[in-house]
Amino acid sequence: MSDCEGQTVEKRESSEEPAHVDGDLQACPESEGCRDGGSRTDDSASAASSMEVTDRIASLEQRVQMQEDEIQLLKSALADVVRRLNLSEEQQALGSRRGPTKARPMIATLPLRPTVNNGTILPKKGGGGGGGTLPSPSGSGSRKDNNGPASKSTVRRTNSNEHVGTLSRKDSGDSKGNRTRAGSTGSNSSGKRSDSKQRDPVFNAEEGYVKMYLKGRPITMYMPKDQVDGYCLEARAELPCSKLKLDWVYGYRGRDCRSNLYLLPTGETVYFIASVVVLFNVDEQLQRHYTGHTDDIKCLAVHPDKITIATGQVAGTSSDGKLVPHVRVWDSVSLNTLHVLGTGFFDRALVCLAFSKSNGGNTLCVVDDSNDHVLSVWDWQREDRLAEVKCSNESVFAADFHPTDSSIVVTCGKSHLYFWHLEKGALVKKQGLFEKQEKPKFVLCVTFAENGDAITGDSSGNILVWGKGTNRISQVVNGAHEGSIFALCMLRNGTLVSGGKDRRLVSWDSAYQQIQAVEVPESYGPIRTIAEGRGETVLIGTTRNFVLQGSLDGEFVPITQGHTDELWGLAVHPWKPHFLTCGYDRQVSLWDSNSHQLIWTKIMEDAAQAAGFHPSGAVVAIGTVTGRWLVLDTESKDLVTVHTDGNEQLSVVRYGPDGNFLAIGSHDNYIYIYAVGENGRKYSRVGKCSGHSSFITHLDWSVDSQYLVSNSGDYEILYWIPSVCKQVVSVETTRDIEWASYTCPLGFQVFGLWPDGSDGTDINAVSRSNDKSLLVTGDDFGKVHLFSYPCSQFRAPSHVYGGHSSHVTNVNYLYDDSCLVSTGGKDMSVMQWRIV
């Protein structure tokens, strides 16, 4: 308006014609003084009017946003109600027909959003939807196959130094001998493929044995006498009638991921671990699972509609080849995949994701983990890449759209804060100017105020406010935290909440004055991410992999927790629905499989490798990586006894069925035998079994507790009389022994589980069901395989289930065969599978 006035004044100076101005402005008299005074008055009025209009527009924008949020809440609630109705109808139909229902899912008829799926598969309540087998990369329904126009010019990336090699899992030391591997971004990347052709097994009917080959080494396995005559090596094994359904996932990935915890309007908390996204309804204690990914998930974003979710994964390898990093966009109600973005475009992994806010969430920004950390913006519904640019050659920790301008993206990371403007297919960078403020080493998080200001938290413990539309600091809160600020969250009521390395959760008013502060206990670890819950509730994800729930003026309690380092030990209680896990975080945890709650946890002095319950269930033995083993009371978790055998890791700890002996397999090639008394509370060493030329990997006892069978790292199968620590070499003695358990991967009854071309280290764990009808294995490619038992036909077929993103280090059935449990090594997850 002032520009118009200026033009008017100039016109009057150059012409004697009267000026005509729109609005409230009136023509001034001819005198110069009047013209100057009128101009000053009008300028002042114009500025005041302009400020009033700006404030009114901002107020209207806030009201519109609130109304849109309310509409999305209603849509989400309606979608959840329909899902539950469908579930109820399906269960009723199943009950009345005793067969699968053919009722058409109601969700398909709802005009919430155009669907790209031909149908909706709804998970059963409490059963953890998503099933067992991973959806194909193409998703479900009629998703387009293209991932952005091929002809579009792409950013020339800096050489990533063969990133697949960087991600490959490297065995350390003596390969599987150490049972420990170097870390990587993609923990499912085993760095090997089973593609070498191996010799087919040979059946000798006269001697009654099958000889198979692993890495060219012959392994002779004698069969029970009564099976020799009817055995045919060429016969085909049958798939088991039973299947697995993911029931519960224990754990959360907070140690190295950010902005991965949200509350959906349906009451479900959404987060991820390994390659599974968990949707956890805390009030109803129910989990559903999205299992569309094939390797570690590293980032997650929720669409403004609170239904659509985007998740990004790392690169890796599988038994079939390389797994490329990509983004999956999916429906949180149906768990159907809607779109897959960036296959072949992204490098290494995805580290940041965010949906736009102001244009209906039509665009998605993504940052990958390449050397240049390429920032790209996508029209995700068309799977079209709108723009990409090299973001930074340093780490990028956060990326987000401006809430009222979908053409602005803010990124932050090591030594940088960038404001990107999307115009004409290009992203133009404007660097944040710290000026007099000391530049922090890391800008760790970003959020936005109601007025559009950007707010950042950094490694110096400062909160900086950046004026809307500018790249300059408008306000500083020095020393907001002691140490790094990892998370910022703007609540609906305009309160800012910050959390960081000092474990303090601090709330701030609109003038950035502290309202209150609360400190979470040290055992939970520093605060990694913050999300707004229902009412006054706040959700926190920590670096020690806890999800906490509480209020700013109250106590925080864990709703999800898990391990914080590589996980190997697993033992199931002999007559209760309990299981125990332990790992390199020195943490021993006892879980209830029915309530999915932690019963107790105990911190050890050494990293734990193996565990085994006494048949009475009164005590449990724990083997460590240092050669020390100890026994704990399962009720009180008190220490019963401690012993040391050798100075190498103890790979397997197993009691005899009668509870009178304990066998401990070590990496020093010996099996140590102890006599057990007083219901597992007294131990005396009998001796050690010597004969293996490599480390002990697996042990099983005979039903009568008289014999022991062992496998080693060089594929030996040896038999023992543990009471005298003598090896049994008589085939006639050992071939008909009935085994109380079957955890050894080498043996006639299980040799069919080995895939073609295996190098002998692919299978980490084996477990036979208690009713002796099923066999489950965990492999190096993050897969759980379900076979029929006995599994004594070459290349037996199996049902295959994904979810883990690391080597599946252990598997075991619960005492009643209702469920089985698997542990995920470096992904630190524990997964419970229901047998259906």
Tab-separated table of N, CA and C in Angstrom, residues 7 48 53 88 97 103 109 142 174 179 206 274 299 367 404 412 457-458 488 528 545 554 611 647 661 703 711 795:
chain	number	residue	atom	x	y	z
A	7	GLN	N	3.950	6.060	-5.474
A	7	GLN	CA	3.700	6.311	-6.888
A	7	GLN	C	2.733	7.472	-7.059
A	48	ALA	N	0.548	-0.406	9.935
A	48	ALA	CA	-0.333	-1.006	10.938
A	48	ALA	C	-1.342	-1.936	10.286
A	53	VAL	N	-3.335	-7.404	8.852
A	53	VAL	CA	-3.686	-8.415	7.838
A	53	VAL	C	-2.843	-9.670	8.015
A	88	SER	N	-14.458	-58.323	13.107
A	88	SER	CA	-15.541	-58.997	13.818
A	88	SER	C	-16.379	-59.840	12.872
A	97	ARG	N	-19.200	-70.697	9.484
A	97	ARG	CA	-18.934	-71.527	8.303
A	97	ARG	C	-17.843	-72.552	8.529
A	103	ALA	N	-16.479	-62.448	2.703
A	103	ALA	CA	-17.071	-61.121	2.816
A	103	ALA	C	-16.136	-60.068	2.252
A	109	THR	N	-14.924	-49.704	0.320
A	109	THR	CA	-16.040	-48.865	-0.117
A	109	THR	C	-15.984	-47.471	0.492
A	142	SER	N	-2.412	-52.533	-7.408
A	142	SER	CA	-2.002	-52.144	-8.761
A	142	SER	C	-0.972	-51.036	-8.742
A	174	ASP	N	37.863	-66.150	13.526
A	174	ASP	CA	37.765	-67.408	12.799
A	174	ASP	C	36.351	-67.637	12.313
A	179	ARG	N	31.382	-66.560	16.607
A	179	ARG	CA	29.947	-66.302	16.753
A	179	ARG	C	29.681	-64.830	17.011
A	206	GLU	N	23.305	-100.504	2.400
A	206	GLU	CA	23.919	-101.608	3.132
A	206	GLU	C	24.346	-101.169	4.533
A	274	ALA	N	14.338	-53.812	13.648
A	274	ALA	CA	14.709	-54.761	12.584
A	274	ALA	C	14.023	-54.324	11.293
A	299	CYS	N	14.149	-45.092	9.050
A	299	CYS	CA	13.403	-43.842	9.206
A	299	CYS	C	11.916	-44.073	8.937
A	367	VAL	N	16.241	-38.204	2.399
A	367	VAL	CA	17.699	-38.053	2.388
A	367	VAL	C	18.300	-39.445	2.519
A	404	THR	N	3.773	-24.464	6.587
A	404	THR	CA	2.832	-23.663	5.792
A	404	THR	C	3.312	-23.400	4.376
A	412	CYS	N	19.297	-30.509	8.552
A	412	CYS	CA	20.348	-30.165	9.496
A	412	CYS	C	21.208	-31.380	9.767
A	457	GLY	N	17.806	-27.708	17.735
A	457	GLY	CA	18.560	-28.086	18.922
A	457	GLY	C	19.913	-28.606	18.477
A	458	ASP	N	20.962	-28.314	19.235
A	458	ASP	CA	22.304	-28.662	18.759
A	458	ASP	C	23.150	-29.331	19.827
A	488	LEU	N	13.246	-32.321	19.599
A	488	LEU	CA	12.335	-31.200	19.850
A	488	LEU	C	10.951	-31.604	19.372
A	528	ARG	N	16.085	-39.823	22.911
A	528	ARG	CA	16.406	-39.774	21.481
A	528	ARG	C	15.301	-39.101	20.672
A	545	ASN	N	16.946	-48.007	23.907
A	545	ASN	CA	15.874	-48.767	23.262
A	545	ASN	C	14.643	-48.978	24.144
A	554	GLY	N	4.959	-35.707	35.762
A	554	GLY	CA	4.821	-36.971	36.465
A	554	GLY	C	5.923	-37.949	36.121
A	611	ALA	N	22.160	-69.799	27.252
A	611	ALA	CA	21.372	-70.005	28.459
A	611	ALA	C	20.620	-71.320	28.368
A	647	ASN	N	38.905	-69.936	29.020
A	647	ASN	CA	38.808	-68.474	28.910
A	647	ASN	C	38.194	-68.051	27.580
A	661	PHE	N	22.705	-83.635	35.321
A	661	PHE	CA	23.955	-83.226	34.684
A	661	PHE	C	23.747	-81.927	33.904
A	703	VAL	N	16.941	-89.001	25.718
A	703	VAL	CA	15.770	-88.971	26.592
A	703	VAL	C	16.103	-89.487	27.979
A	711	ASN	N	27.758	-81.081	17.899
A	711	ASN	CA	28.232	-80.604	16.600
A	711	ASN	C	29.335	-79.583	16.848
A	795	ARG	N	17.070	-81.186	0.481
A	795	ARG	CA	16.423	-79.935	0.056
A	795	ARG	C	14.936	-79.941	0.395
